[in-house]
Amino acid sequence: MRLAIAYACFPALLCALGLGQMTSLIRSVAQPQRWRISSRLGFERVGCYKSRMKAPSSTRPRPQQFGSRLLGLTLLAAFWFAGCSSEPPPGSPEAPQSPTALAATEPTTTSVAPPPVGAPRLILFLVIDQARADYLERFRPLLKHGLARLLDESVVFTEMRHDHAFTTTAPGHATLATGVHPSRHGIVNNWWFDREAMEEIAAVGDEPGPEMLEVTALGDWLQLRYPESKVFVASGKDRGAVLTGGKQPDGAFWSDDETGRFTSSEYYPAEEPAWLTAYHQEHFPDRYFGQTWEPLPEVMTHAAAYGLEPLEFRPIADSFPHPLGRATPTPDANFYDVLFGDTPFGDAYLADFAVALIDGEQLGQDASPDFLGLAFSALDKVGHGYGPDSPEVLDTLLRLDRTLGELLVAIDQRVGLDNTLISLSADHGVMPVPEVALAKGRAARRFGAAEIACFQQVDAQLRAKFGDQNWFLQEFYLDRVAAAAAGVDPAEIEAETRKGIETCPGVVRAWTRSELEGYAGDDAMQRLYSNSFFPDRSADVLVQLEPYTLRSRRSIATHGSPYDYDRHVPWLLRLPGVEPAKVEEPVFTVDVAPTVAHLVGVTPPSDLDGVDRRSYLSPIP
């Protein structure tokens, strides 16, 4: 009787699971040797996810004995098809779709068809942190290696932009990988205030992982289409790796500023592979100990011609050569922190690590296309410290050019560039240093005492109108409990706050939750802020500053605005058999993931914000 009941119930149960989750379950069991790296504590075998945050929306099953589970899952798969065949498949026009379908489902397939003829064996998905689009044009005569090669051999989209207002690292990487705006993937900034925890939280959490990512990404679609495909990501930053990798990559790594090693987190089941043990024994970062950061010869030769000057308003001169760490006789945490946080050398470390990963995991060696996402972070770290018009940024860019050249040669030797699809873009740009912009005749501003006092005076206005208490929890996150207790409509507090903030110098507009939530109009700026707005995580008032305005008194340069210097980024797409070209039509960063997916025979979710741009590609005659 129990067996009969089980036979009757299994089809309904598996229909509820859905084909996407069923495929992921089968795939995870078919790979019994999963591994996980424990940050700074060595390596250990784990059986399931552990996290200090909420559980991932989709988790891998606990490793068990392979044979018996595979047999059981084979039977379950048979029940799934038997029990679900009478219903339209998820994602089909006949199937009902919920507003959160993208977060809950994946692209569907009923069989594992081989890749299209001539499909690449490796997807090299490159993201350059803080790479403004004009860098590649402005400094083109000095580029001689990897960037130059990609510019010559790729389809170059010159009018590529992020279509959201908060142009920071985490939203940028997530948008490139998922094909949807922050308003849907949920990564609204690098950090945000969590109303339940009553504290600021990171986009990838304390124990880094993609739990906050509300949708699947390119790597997830790839593995669903080709279960044998491998997905690995690495970066100088945890959020660069985590958000590029999607929900279930085979591995995600980032450099540890304390140990000088590549590390991961408990989200990713792991047992240290032999190749990683051997790689760390080389101690790559330590080769820089005892050296200084000296500029490449061409940097100082051409700096004046490109209008590059060291910043002179610091209390202590900070120009080449730069020290790497402090005066100690052995590499320590400060040395690694400076090496990875203030110099270009972290990019070379990442590329060297990537080659070891390709060798160790044998990426690109069979017909199933593998995915290698690399997020280079040095340009962002140097740009924050010195600004985009500095010799340091040019030196970092030229070193990245050399690093990418060496990486392309290594991939050509191992996989073949004729078997590799390369996409290169950026998570955001950067604003000029206000003092440098002023010297060049632009209207620019750095917040001072008057601007800060004006923001603070809004508190007195709110107390005078609504009652003598705090109306915001942190920044512009409204205390909704206090508003409800006082019987005040939150929209009224938002409107009064907007009224006060818009009187402050340096402010163009303050956008309120009431204006942004569900906005579907045609105002371009309001659309950008709406695309950055996720109701459960965004503040209730979003402030739009004037162009070239820096709110921080301590940062040298930053990004995060809706203006072109932050939104305009490069997109280079190199594909075997496709003729290099320049595309000057407007495209957006949400277009990257669906375009790459289609190029390798993967059908992405149907309701992405981005569109497939294959129509701009032409075969080589």
Coordinates of C-alpha atoms in Angstrom, one line a residue:
M1 CA 0.0 0.0 0.0
R2 CA 2.8 2.4 0.9
L3 CA 4.6 1.7 -2.3
A4 CA 1.4 2.3 -4.3
I5 CA 0.8 5.6 -2.5
A6 CA 4.4 6.6 -3.2
Y7 CA 4.0 5.8 -6.9
A8 CA 0.9 7.9 -7.0
C9 CA 2.4 10.9 -5.2
F10 CA 5.8 11.1 -6.8
P11 CA 4.6 12.6 -10.1
A12 CA 2.8 15.5 -8.3
L13 CA 5.8 16.0 -6.0
L14 CA 8.2 16.2 -8.9
C15 CA 5.9 18.5 -10.9
A16 CA 6.0 20.9 -7.9
L17 CA 9.8 20.7 -7.9
G18 CA 10.0 21.6 -11.6
L19 CA 12.4 20.5 -14.3
G20 CA 15.0 23.1 -13.4
Q21 CA 15.3 22.0 -9.8
M22 CA 15.2 18.3 -10.9
T23 CA 18.0 18.8 -13.4
S24 CA 20.1 20.6 -10.8
L25 CA 19.5 17.8 -8.3
I26 CA 20.6 15.1 -10.8
R27 CA 23.6 17.1 -11.9
S28 CA 24.8 17.6 -8.3
V29 CA 24.6 13.9 -7.5
A30 CA 26.5 13.1 -10.7
Q31 CA 29.5 15.0 -9.3
P32 CA 30.2 13.4 -5.9
Q33 CA 33.6 15.2 -5.4
R34 CA 32.4 18.7 -4.6
W35 CA 34.8 20.9 -2.5
R36 CA 34.7 23.9 -0.4
I37 CA 37.4 26.4 0.9
S38 CA 37.0 27.7 4.4
S39 CA 38.2 31.3 4.6
R40 CA 41.5 31.6 6.4
L41 CA 40.9 28.4 8.4
G42 CA 42.2 25.9 6.0
F43 CA 40.1 23.3 4.2
E44 CA 37.5 20.8 5.3
R45 CA 34.9 18.4 3.9
V46 CA 31.4 19.6 4.2
G47 CA 28.1 17.9 3.6
C48 CA 25.7 20.8 3.1
Y49 CA 25.5 24.6 3.0
K50 CA 26.2 26.6 6.1
S51 CA 25.6 30.3 6.2
R52 CA 25.1 33.0 8.8
M53 CA 22.4 34.4 6.5
K54 CA 19.2 33.0 5.1
A55 CA 19.4 29.8 3.2
P56 CA 20.0 30.0 -0.6
S57 CA 16.8 29.8 -2.6
S58 CA 18.2 26.8 -4.4
T59 CA 20.6 24.5 -2.6
R60 CA 22.6 21.4 -3.6
P61 CA 21.7 18.1 -1.8
R62 CA 24.0 16.7 0.8
P63 CA 26.7 14.4 -0.7
Q64 CA 25.8 10.8 -0.3
Q65 CA 26.8 7.5 -1.9
F66 CA 26.8 8.1 -5.6
G67 CA 25.5 4.9 -7.0
S68 CA 22.3 4.4 -5.0
R69 CA 21.3 8.1 -5.3
L70 CA 21.8 8.2 -9.1
L71 CA 19.6 5.1 -9.5
G72 CA 17.0 6.7 -7.3
L73 CA 17.1 10.0 -9.1
T74 CA 16.8 8.2 -12.4
L75 CA 13.6 6.7 -11.2
L76 CA 12.4 10.1 -9.9
A77 CA 13.2 11.7 -13.3
A78 CA 11.1 9.0 -15.0
F79 CA 8.2 9.8 -12.6
W80 CA 8.6 13.5 -13.3
F81 CA 8.1 13.1 -17.1
A82 CA 5.3 10.6 -16.6
G83 CA 3.4 12.8 -14.1
C84 CA 4.0 16.1 -15.8
S85 CA 3.7 15.4 -19.4
S86 CA 0.0 16.4 -19.6
E87 CA 0.8 20.0 -18.4
P88 CA 2.4 22.7 -20.4
P89 CA 6.1 23.1 -19.6
P90 CA 7.2 26.0 -17.3
G91 CA 7.9 29.1 -19.3
S92 CA 5.7 28.0 -22.3
P93 CA 3.1 30.5 -23.6
E94 CA 0.3 28.2 -22.2
A95 CA 1.8 28.0 -18.7
P96 CA 0.7 30.5 -16.1
Q97 CA 3.5 32.9 -15.1
S98 CA 3.9 34.6 -11.7
P99 CA 5.5 38.0 -11.3
T100 CA 8.4 36.2 -9.6
A101 CA 8.8 33.5 -12.3
L102 CA 12.3 34.5 -13.1
A103 CA 13.5 34.1 -9.5
A104 CA 11.8 30.8 -9.1
T105 CA 12.4 29.0 -12.4
E106 CA 15.2 28.4 -14.9
P107 CA 15.2 28.0 -18.7
T108 CA 13.7 24.7 -19.5
T109 CA 14.9 21.9 -21.7
T110 CA 13.5 18.4 -22.3
S111 CA 16.8 16.8 -23.5
V112 CA 20.5 17.5 -23.5
A113 CA 21.1 18.3 -27.2
P114 CA 24.7 18.8 -28.3
P115 CA 26.0 22.3 -28.6
P116 CA 25.6 24.0 -32.1
V117 CA 28.2 23.2 -34.6
G118 CA 31.3 25.4 -34.1
A119 CA 30.1 26.5 -30.6
P120 CA 32.9 27.7 -28.4
R121 CA 34.3 25.4 -25.7
L122 CA 35.1 28.2 -23.3
I123 CA 33.2 31.4 -22.4
L124 CA 35.7 33.9 -21.0
F125 CA 33.5 36.5 -19.2
L126 CA 35.7 39.5 -18.3
V127 CA 34.5 42.4 -16.1
I128 CA 36.9 45.3 -15.5
D129 CA 36.0 47.2 -12.3
Q130 CA 35.8 50.9 -12.9
A131 CA 36.7 50.8 -16.6
R132 CA 35.2 53.9 -18.2
A133 CA 34.5 53.4 -21.9
D134 CA 36.6 56.4 -22.8
Y135 CA 39.7 54.8 -21.3
L136 CA 40.0 52.5 -24.3
E137 CA 39.7 55.4 -26.8
R138 CA 41.6 57.9 -24.9
F139 CA 44.6 55.7 -24.3
R140 CA 44.3 53.5 -27.4
P141 CA 47.7 54.5 -28.8
L142 CA 49.4 53.2 -25.7
L143 CA 47.6 49.8 -25.7
K144 CA 49.8 47.2 -27.3
H145 CA 48.8 43.8 -25.9
G146 CA 45.6 42.1 -24.7
L147 CA 43.2 45.1 -24.8
A148 CA 44.7 46.1 -28.1
R149 CA 44.1 42.6 -29.5
L150 CA 40.5 42.6 -28.3
L151 CA 39.8 46.0 -29.7
D152 CA 41.2 44.8 -33.1
E153 CA 39.5 41.4 -33.1
S154 CA 36.1 42.1 -31.5
V155 CA 32.7 43.6 -32.2
V156 CA 33.1 46.8 -30.2
F157 CA 29.9 48.3 -28.9
T158 CA 30.8 52.0 -28.4
E159 CA 27.5 53.1 -26.9
M160 CA 27.1 50.6 -24.1
R161 CA 25.6 51.9 -20.8
H162 CA 24.2 50.7 -17.5
D163 CA 20.5 51.5 -17.4
H164 CA 20.3 52.0 -13.6
A165 CA 21.2 55.0 -11.4
F166 CA 23.3 53.4 -8.6
T167 CA 26.4 52.5 -10.6
T168 CA 28.4 50.6 -8.0
T169 CA 30.3 47.3 -8.1
A170 CA 27.7 44.8 -6.9
P171 CA 24.8 46.0 -9.0
G172 CA 27.0 46.2 -12.1
H173 CA 28.4 42.7 -11.8
A174 CA 24.9 41.2 -11.1
T175 CA 23.4 43.1 -14.0
L176 CA 26.0 41.9 -16.5
A177 CA 25.6 38.3 -15.3
T178 CA 21.7 38.1 -15.1
G179 CA 20.4 40.3 -17.8
V180 CA 18.0 42.1 -15.5
H181 CA 18.1 45.4 -13.6
P182 CA 18.7 45.8 -9.9
S183 CA 15.0 46.4 -9.5
R184 CA 14.6 42.7 -10.3
H185 CA 17.9 40.9 -9.3
G186 CA 17.8 42.7 -5.9
I187 CA 21.4 43.8 -5.7
V188 CA 20.8 47.5 -5.2
N189 CA 24.2 48.5 -3.9
N190 CA 27.4 47.2 -2.4
W191 CA 25.7 47.5 1.0
W192 CA 22.2 48.4 2.2
F193 CA 20.3 48.8 5.5
D194 CA 18.4 45.7 6.4
R195 CA 15.2 46.6 8.3
E196 CA 14.8 43.2 9.9
A197 CA 18.4 43.0 11.1
M198 CA 18.5 46.7 11.9
E199 CA 22.0 47.0 10.5
E200 CA 23.9 47.5 7.2
I201 CA 24.6 44.3 5.3
A202 CA 26.8 43.5 2.4
A203 CA 25.4 42.5 -1.0
V204 CA 27.1 39.1 -0.7
G205 CA 26.8 38.7 3.1
D206 CA 29.3 38.2 5.8
E207 CA 30.0 34.6 4.6
P208 CA 30.0 35.5 0.9
G209 CA 27.5 33.9 -1.3
P210 CA 24.7 34.7 -3.7
E211 CA 21.8 34.4 -1.3
M212 CA 20.7 38.0 -2.0
L213 CA 20.7 37.5 -5.7
E214 CA 17.0 37.0 -6.6
V215 CA 17.4 35.5 -10.0
T216 CA 19.5 33.0 -11.9
A217 CA 22.5 34.0 -14.1
L218 CA 24.3 33.0 -17.2
G219 CA 26.3 30.3 -15.6
D220 CA 23.1 28.7 -14.2
W221 CA 21.5 28.7 -17.6
L222 CA 24.6 27.2 -19.1
Q223 CA 24.7 24.3 -16.7
L224 CA 21.0 23.6 -17.1
R225 CA 21.4 23.4 -20.9
Y226 CA 24.7 21.5 -20.7
P227 CA 24.9 19.5 -17.4
E228 CA 28.5 18.7 -18.0
S229 CA 29.6 22.4 -18.3
K230 CA 31.7 23.8 -15.6
V231 CA 31.3 27.3 -14.1
F232 CA 34.1 29.0 -12.2
V233 CA 34.6 32.6 -11.2
A234 CA 37.4 34.5 -9.6
S235 CA 38.1 38.2 -8.7
G236 CA 40.1 40.5 -6.5
K237 CA 36.8 41.2 -4.6
D238 CA 34.3 38.7 -3.1
R239 CA 31.3 40.5 -4.7
G240 CA 32.9 40.5 -8.1
A241 CA 33.3 36.7 -8.0
V242 CA 30.1 35.8 -6.3
L243 CA 27.7 37.9 -8.4
T244 CA 29.4 37.0 -11.7
G245 CA 29.0 33.3 -10.9
G246 CA 25.2 33.2 -10.3
K247 CA 23.5 30.8 -7.9
Q248 CA 25.4 27.5 -8.3
P249 CA 28.9 27.8 -9.8
D250 CA 31.3 25.0 -9.4
G251 CA 33.7 27.4 -7.6
A252 CA 34.1 31.0 -6.7
F253 CA 37.3 32.5 -5.5
W254 CA 38.6 35.9 -4.4
S255 CA 41.9 37.2 -3.0
D256 CA 42.2 37.4 0.8
D257 CA 43.8 40.7 1.9
E258 CA 45.0 39.1 5.1
T259 CA 46.7 35.9 3.9
G260 CA 47.6 36.7 0.3
R261 CA 45.8 33.5 -0.8
F262 CA 42.7 33.0 -3.0
T263 CA 39.8 32.0 -0.8
S264 CA 36.1 31.1 -1.0
S265 CA 33.3 30.6 1.5
E266 CA 31.0 28.0 3.1
Y267 CA 28.3 28.7 0.5
Y268 CA 30.4 26.7 -2.0
P269 CA 30.8 23.0 -1.1
A270 CA 34.4 22.3 -1.4
E271 CA 37.3 20.1 -0.7
E272 CA 40.6 21.6 -1.7
P273 CA 41.8 20.2 -5.1
A274 CA 45.4 19.3 -5.6
W275 CA 45.9 22.0 -8.1
L276 CA 44.9 24.7 -5.6
T277 CA 47.2 23.3 -2.9
A278 CA 50.1 23.3 -5.4
Y279 CA 49.3 26.8 -6.6
H280 CA 49.3 28.4 -3.1
Q281 CA 52.7 26.8 -2.4
E282 CA 54.1 29.2 -5.1
H283 CA 53.2 32.2 -2.9
F284 CA 52.7 34.4 -6.0
P285 CA 52.1 37.7 -4.1
D286 CA 55.3 37.4 -2.1
R287 CA 57.4 38.1 -5.2
Y288 CA 56.5 41.8 -4.8
F289 CA 57.7 42.0 -1.2
G290 CA 60.8 44.2 -1.0
Q291 CA 59.8 46.1 -4.2
T292 CA 58.1 49.4 -4.9
W293 CA 55.4 50.3 -7.4
E294 CA 57.4 52.1 -10.1
P295 CA 55.6 53.3 -13.2
L296 CA 56.1 51.8 -16.6
P297 CA 58.4 53.9 -18.8
E298 CA 55.6 55.0 -21.2
V299 CA 53.5 56.3 -18.3
M300 CA 55.8 59.1 -17.4
T301 CA 56.8 59.7 -21.0
H302 CA 53.2 60.4 -22.1
A303 CA 51.5 61.6 -18.9
A304 CA 51.7 65.2 -19.8
A305 CA 50.3 64.7 -23.3
Y306 CA 47.3 63.0 -21.8
G307 CA 46.7 65.6 -19.1
L308 CA 47.7 63.3 -16.3
E309 CA 49.1 64.8 -13.1
P310 CA 49.8 63.6 -9.6
L311 CA 47.3 64.9 -7.0
E312 CA 48.8 67.9 -5.2
F313 CA 46.2 68.6 -2.6
R314 CA 47.1 65.8 -0.2
P315 CA 48.8 66.7 3.1
I316 CA 51.7 64.4 2.2
A317 CA 53.0 64.0 -1.4
D318 CA 51.9 60.7 -2.8
S319 CA 53.5 60.0 -6.1
F320 CA 55.7 57.4 -7.7
P321 CA 57.4 55.3 -6.4
H322 CA 54.8 53.9 -4.0
P323 CA 55.7 51.5 -1.1
L324 CA 54.1 48.1 -0.8
G325 CA 53.1 47.8 2.8
R326 CA 55.1 49.0 5.8
A327 CA 58.6 48.5 7.1
T328 CA 58.5 44.9 8.2
P329 CA 61.0 42.0 7.5
T330 CA 58.3 39.5 6.3
P331 CA 55.1 39.7 4.3
D332 CA 52.1 40.5 6.6
A333 CA 48.5 41.4 6.4
N334 CA 49.3 45.1 5.7
F335 CA 51.5 44.1 2.8
Y336 CA 48.8 42.0 1.2
D337 CA 46.2 44.7 1.9
V338 CA 48.2 47.4 0.1
L339 CA 49.2 45.0 -2.7
F340 CA 45.6 44.1 -3.5
G341 CA 44.0 47.3 -2.4
D342 CA 46.2 50.1 -3.7
T343 CA 48.3 48.8 -6.6
P344 CA 47.8 47.1 -10.1
F345 CA 49.5 43.9 -9.0
G346 CA 46.3 42.1 -7.9
D347 CA 45.2 41.8 -11.6
A348 CA 48.4 39.9 -12.5
Y349 CA 47.7 37.6 -9.6
L350 CA 44.2 36.9 -10.7
A351 CA 45.3 36.1 -14.3
D352 CA 48.0 33.8 -13.1
F353 CA 45.5 32.1 -10.8
A354 CA 43.1 31.8 -13.7
V355 CA 45.6 29.8 -15.8
A356 CA 46.2 27.4 -12.9
L357 CA 42.4 27.0 -12.6
I358 CA 42.0 26.3 -16.3
D359 CA 44.7 23.6 -16.1
G360 CA 43.5 22.2 -12.8
E361 CA 39.8 21.9 -13.9
Q362 CA 40.6 21.2 -17.5
L363 CA 38.3 23.9 -18.8
G364 CA 37.4 24.0 -22.4
Q365 CA 38.6 20.5 -23.1
D366 CA 35.3 18.9 -24.4
A367 CA 32.2 19.8 -26.4
S368 CA 30.3 21.2 -23.4
P369 CA 31.1 24.9 -23.1
D370 CA 32.6 25.9 -19.8
F371 CA 32.4 29.3 -18.2
L372 CA 35.3 31.3 -16.7
G373 CA 34.3 34.6 -15.2
L374 CA 37.1 36.9 -14.2
A375 CA 36.5 40.3 -12.5
F376 CA 39.6 42.4 -12.4
S377 CA 39.5 44.9 -9.5
A378 CA 42.8 46.8 -9.5
L379 CA 41.6 49.7 -11.7
D380 CA 38.8 50.4 -9.3
K381 CA 41.0 50.4 -6.2
V382 CA 43.6 52.6 -7.8
G383 CA 41.0 54.9 -9.3
H384 CA 39.4 55.5 -5.9
G385 CA 42.8 56.4 -4.5
Y386 CA 44.2 58.6 -7.3
G387 CA 41.4 59.5 -9.7
P388 CA 40.9 58.8 -13.4
D389 CA 43.3 61.5 -14.5
S390 CA 46.3 60.2 -12.7
P391 CA 49.5 58.5 -13.8
E392 CA 48.6 55.7 -11.5
V393 CA 45.4 54.8 -13.3
L394 CA 47.2 54.9 -16.7
D395 CA 49.9 52.6 -15.3
T396 CA 47.2 50.2 -14.0
L397 CA 45.5 50.1 -17.3
L398 CA 48.7 49.5 -19.2
R399 CA 49.6 46.7 -16.9
L400 CA 46.2 45.2 -17.3
D401 CA 46.7 45.4 -21.1
R402 CA 49.9 43.3 -20.6
T403 CA 48.2 40.9 -18.2
L404 CA 45.3 40.2 -20.6
G405 CA 47.8 39.7 -23.4
E406 CA 49.5 37.0 -21.5
L407 CA 46.2 35.5 -20.4
L408 CA 45.0 35.3 -24.1
V409 CA 48.2 33.6 -25.1
A410 CA 47.8 31.0 -22.3
I411 CA 44.2 30.3 -23.3
D412 CA 45.2 30.0 -26.9
Q413 CA 47.8 27.4 -26.0
R414 CA 45.4 25.4 -23.8
V415 CA 41.9 25.8 -25.4
G416 CA 42.5 27.8 -28.6
L417 CA 41.1 31.3 -29.1
D418 CA 39.2 29.8 -32.0
N419 CA 37.3 27.8 -29.4
T420 CA 36.8 30.7 -27.0
L421 CA 34.0 33.3 -26.8
I422 CA 35.2 36.5 -25.0
S423 CA 33.0 39.2 -23.5
L424 CA 34.6 42.2 -21.8
S425 CA 32.7 44.9 -20.1
A426 CA 32.7 46.9 -16.8
D427 CA 30.6 47.3 -13.8
H428 CA 30.7 51.1 -13.8
G429 CA 32.9 54.1 -14.7
V430 CA 34.2 56.8 -12.4
M431 CA 33.7 60.5 -11.8
P432 CA 36.7 62.9 -12.1
V433 CA 38.2 64.2 -8.9
P434 CA 36.2 67.4 -8.3
E435 CA 39.3 69.5 -7.8
V436 CA 40.8 68.3 -11.1
A437 CA 37.4 68.9 -12.8
L438 CA 37.3 72.5 -11.4
A439 CA 40.9 73.1 -12.6
K440 CA 39.7 72.1 -16.1
G441 CA 36.8 74.5 -16.1
R442 CA 34.0 72.2 -15.1
A443 CA 31.3 73.0 -12.5
A444 CA 32.2 70.5 -9.8
R445 CA 31.7 70.3 -6.1
R446 CA 32.9 68.3 -3.1
F447 CA 30.6 68.4 -0.1
G448 CA 31.7 70.7 2.6
A449 CA 30.2 72.0 5.9
A450 CA 27.3 73.9 4.3
E451 CA 26.1 71.0 2.2
I452 CA 26.3 68.6 5.1
A453 CA 24.5 71.0 7.5
C454 CA 21.7 71.5 5.0
F455 CA 21.0 67.7 4.8
Q456 CA 21.0 67.6 8.6
Q457 CA 18.6 70.5 8.9
V458 CA 15.9 68.4 7.3
D459 CA 15.6 66.6 10.6
A460 CA 14.3 69.8 12.3
Q461 CA 11.8 70.3 9.5
L462 CA 10.4 66.8 10.0
R463 CA 10.2 67.2 13.8
A464 CA 8.4 70.5 13.4
K465 CA 5.8 69.1 11.1
F466 CA 5.2 65.5 12.3
G467 CA 6.5 65.4 15.9
D468 CA 9.6 65.5 17.9
Q469 CA 11.2 62.1 17.2
N470 CA 13.5 60.5 14.7
W471 CA 11.7 59.6 11.5
F472 CA 14.5 57.7 9.8
L473 CA 16.3 54.6 11.0
Q474 CA 19.5 55.2 9.0
E475 CA 20.3 57.5 6.1
F476 CA 17.0 57.7 4.2
Y477 CA 15.4 54.5 5.4
L478 CA 12.0 55.6 6.9
D479 CA 11.0 54.3 10.3
R480 CA 7.7 52.9 9.2
V481 CA 6.8 51.6 12.7
A482 CA 7.2 55.1 14.1
A483 CA 5.1 56.5 11.3
A484 CA 2.3 54.0 11.9
A485 CA 2.3 54.6 15.6
A486 CA 2.0 58.4 15.0
G487 CA -0.7 57.9 12.4
V488 CA 1.4 59.6 9.8
D489 CA 1.3 58.6 6.1
P490 CA 4.9 57.6 5.1
A491 CA 4.3 59.3 1.7
E492 CA 3.9 62.6 3.6
I493 CA 7.2 62.1 5.3
E494 CA 8.9 61.2 2.0
A495 CA 7.4 64.3 0.4
E496 CA 8.5 66.7 3.2
T497 CA 12.0 65.1 3.1
R498 CA 12.2 65.6 -0.6
K499 CA 11.2 69.2 -0.2
G500 CA 13.9 69.9 2.3
I501 CA 16.7 68.0 0.5
E502 CA 16.0 69.7 -2.8
T503 CA 16.9 73.1 -1.2
C504 CA 20.4 71.9 -0.5
P505 CA 23.4 73.0 -2.7
G506 CA 24.6 70.2 -5.0
V507 CA 21.2 68.4 -5.2
V508 CA 19.2 68.1 -8.4
R509 CA 16.3 66.0 -7.2
A510 CA 15.2 63.7 -4.4
W511 CA 13.2 60.7 -5.6
T512 CA 10.7 59.0 -3.3
R513 CA 9.5 55.5 -2.9
S514 CA 6.0 56.6 -4.1
E515 CA 7.5 57.9 -7.3
L516 CA 9.7 54.9 -8.1
E517 CA 7.9 51.8 -7.1
G518 CA 6.3 50.3 -10.2
Y519 CA 7.2 53.2 -12.4
A520 CA 6.5 52.6 -16.1
G521 CA 6.7 56.1 -17.6
D522 CA 9.0 57.6 -20.1
D523 CA 11.1 60.0 -18.0
A524 CA 14.7 58.9 -18.6
M525 CA 16.1 59.9 -15.2
Q526 CA 13.1 58.5 -13.3
R527 CA 13.5 55.2 -15.2
L528 CA 17.2 55.0 -14.1
Y529 CA 16.3 55.4 -10.5
S530 CA 13.3 53.1 -10.8
N531 CA 15.6 50.4 -12.3
S532 CA 17.8 50.7 -9.2
F533 CA 14.8 50.5 -6.8
F534 CA 14.0 47.2 -5.0
P535 CA 11.3 47.8 -2.5
D536 CA 12.5 45.5 0.3
R537 CA 16.1 46.9 0.2
S538 CA 16.1 50.4 -1.2
A539 CA 15.8 53.6 0.9
D540 CA 12.6 55.6 0.9
V541 CA 14.3 58.7 -0.6
L542 CA 17.0 58.5 -3.2
V543 CA 19.1 61.7 -3.7
Q544 CA 20.3 62.7 -7.2
L545 CA 23.3 65.0 -6.9
E546 CA 24.4 67.5 -9.5
P547 CA 27.0 66.2 -12.1
Y548 CA 30.6 66.1 -10.8
T549 CA 29.5 66.3 -7.2
L550 CA 31.2 64.2 -4.6
R551 CA 29.3 63.7 -1.4
S552 CA 32.3 62.3 0.5
R553 CA 34.9 64.5 2.1
R554 CA 37.5 61.7 2.3
S555 CA 37.3 59.8 -1.0
I556 CA 39.6 61.0 -3.7
A557 CA 37.2 59.9 -6.5
T558 CA 34.2 57.7 -6.7
H559 CA 31.2 56.5 -8.8
G560 CA 27.6 55.6 -8.2
S561 CA 25.8 58.4 -10.1
P562 CA 23.3 58.2 -13.1
Y563 CA 25.7 60.3 -15.2
D564 CA 27.5 59.2 -18.3
Y565 CA 31.0 59.1 -16.7
D566 CA 29.6 56.4 -14.4
R567 CA 27.2 54.6 -16.8
H568 CA 29.1 54.5 -20.1
V569 CA 31.3 51.3 -20.2
P570 CA 32.9 49.2 -22.9
W571 CA 31.6 46.0 -24.4
L572 CA 33.9 44.0 -26.5
L573 CA 32.6 40.7 -27.9
R574 CA 35.1 38.4 -29.6
L575 CA 33.7 35.2 -31.3
P576 CA 35.4 32.9 -33.7
G577 CA 34.0 33.3 -37.2
V578 CA 32.5 36.7 -36.5
E579 CA 33.9 39.8 -38.3
P580 CA 35.3 42.6 -36.1
A581 CA 33.2 45.7 -36.3
K582 CA 32.2 48.8 -34.5
V583 CA 28.6 49.2 -33.3
E584 CA 27.5 52.7 -32.5
E585 CA 23.9 51.9 -31.7
P586 CA 22.8 52.2 -28.1
V587 CA 22.9 48.9 -26.1
F588 CA 22.8 48.2 -22.4
T589 CA 24.6 46.0 -19.9
V590 CA 21.5 43.9 -19.5
D591 CA 22.0 42.7 -23.1
V592 CA 25.3 40.9 -22.4
A593 CA 24.0 37.8 -20.7
P594 CA 21.2 37.0 -23.2
T595 CA 23.5 37.6 -26.1
V596 CA 26.2 35.4 -24.9
A597 CA 23.7 32.7 -23.9
H598 CA 22.2 32.6 -27.4
L599 CA 25.7 32.4 -29.0
V600 CA 26.3 29.1 -27.2
G601 CA 22.9 27.6 -27.9
V602 CA 21.4 28.4 -24.5
T603 CA 17.9 29.8 -24.2
P604 CA 17.7 32.3 -21.3
P605 CA 14.6 33.1 -19.3
S606 CA 12.0 34.8 -21.5
D607 CA 11.3 37.8 -19.3
L608 CA 14.8 39.4 -19.1
D609 CA 15.2 43.1 -19.3
G610 CA 18.0 42.7 -21.8
V611 CA 17.7 41.6 -25.4
D612 CA 19.8 39.4 -27.7
R613 CA 22.1 41.5 -29.8
R614 CA 23.3 38.9 -32.3
S615 CA 21.8 40.9 -35.1
Y616 CA 24.8 43.2 -34.9
L617 CA 27.2 40.3 -35.6
S618 CA 28.3 39.3 -39.1
P619 CA 30.2 36.2 -40.2
I620 CA 33.7 36.7 -41.6
P621 CA 33.3 36.6 -45.4

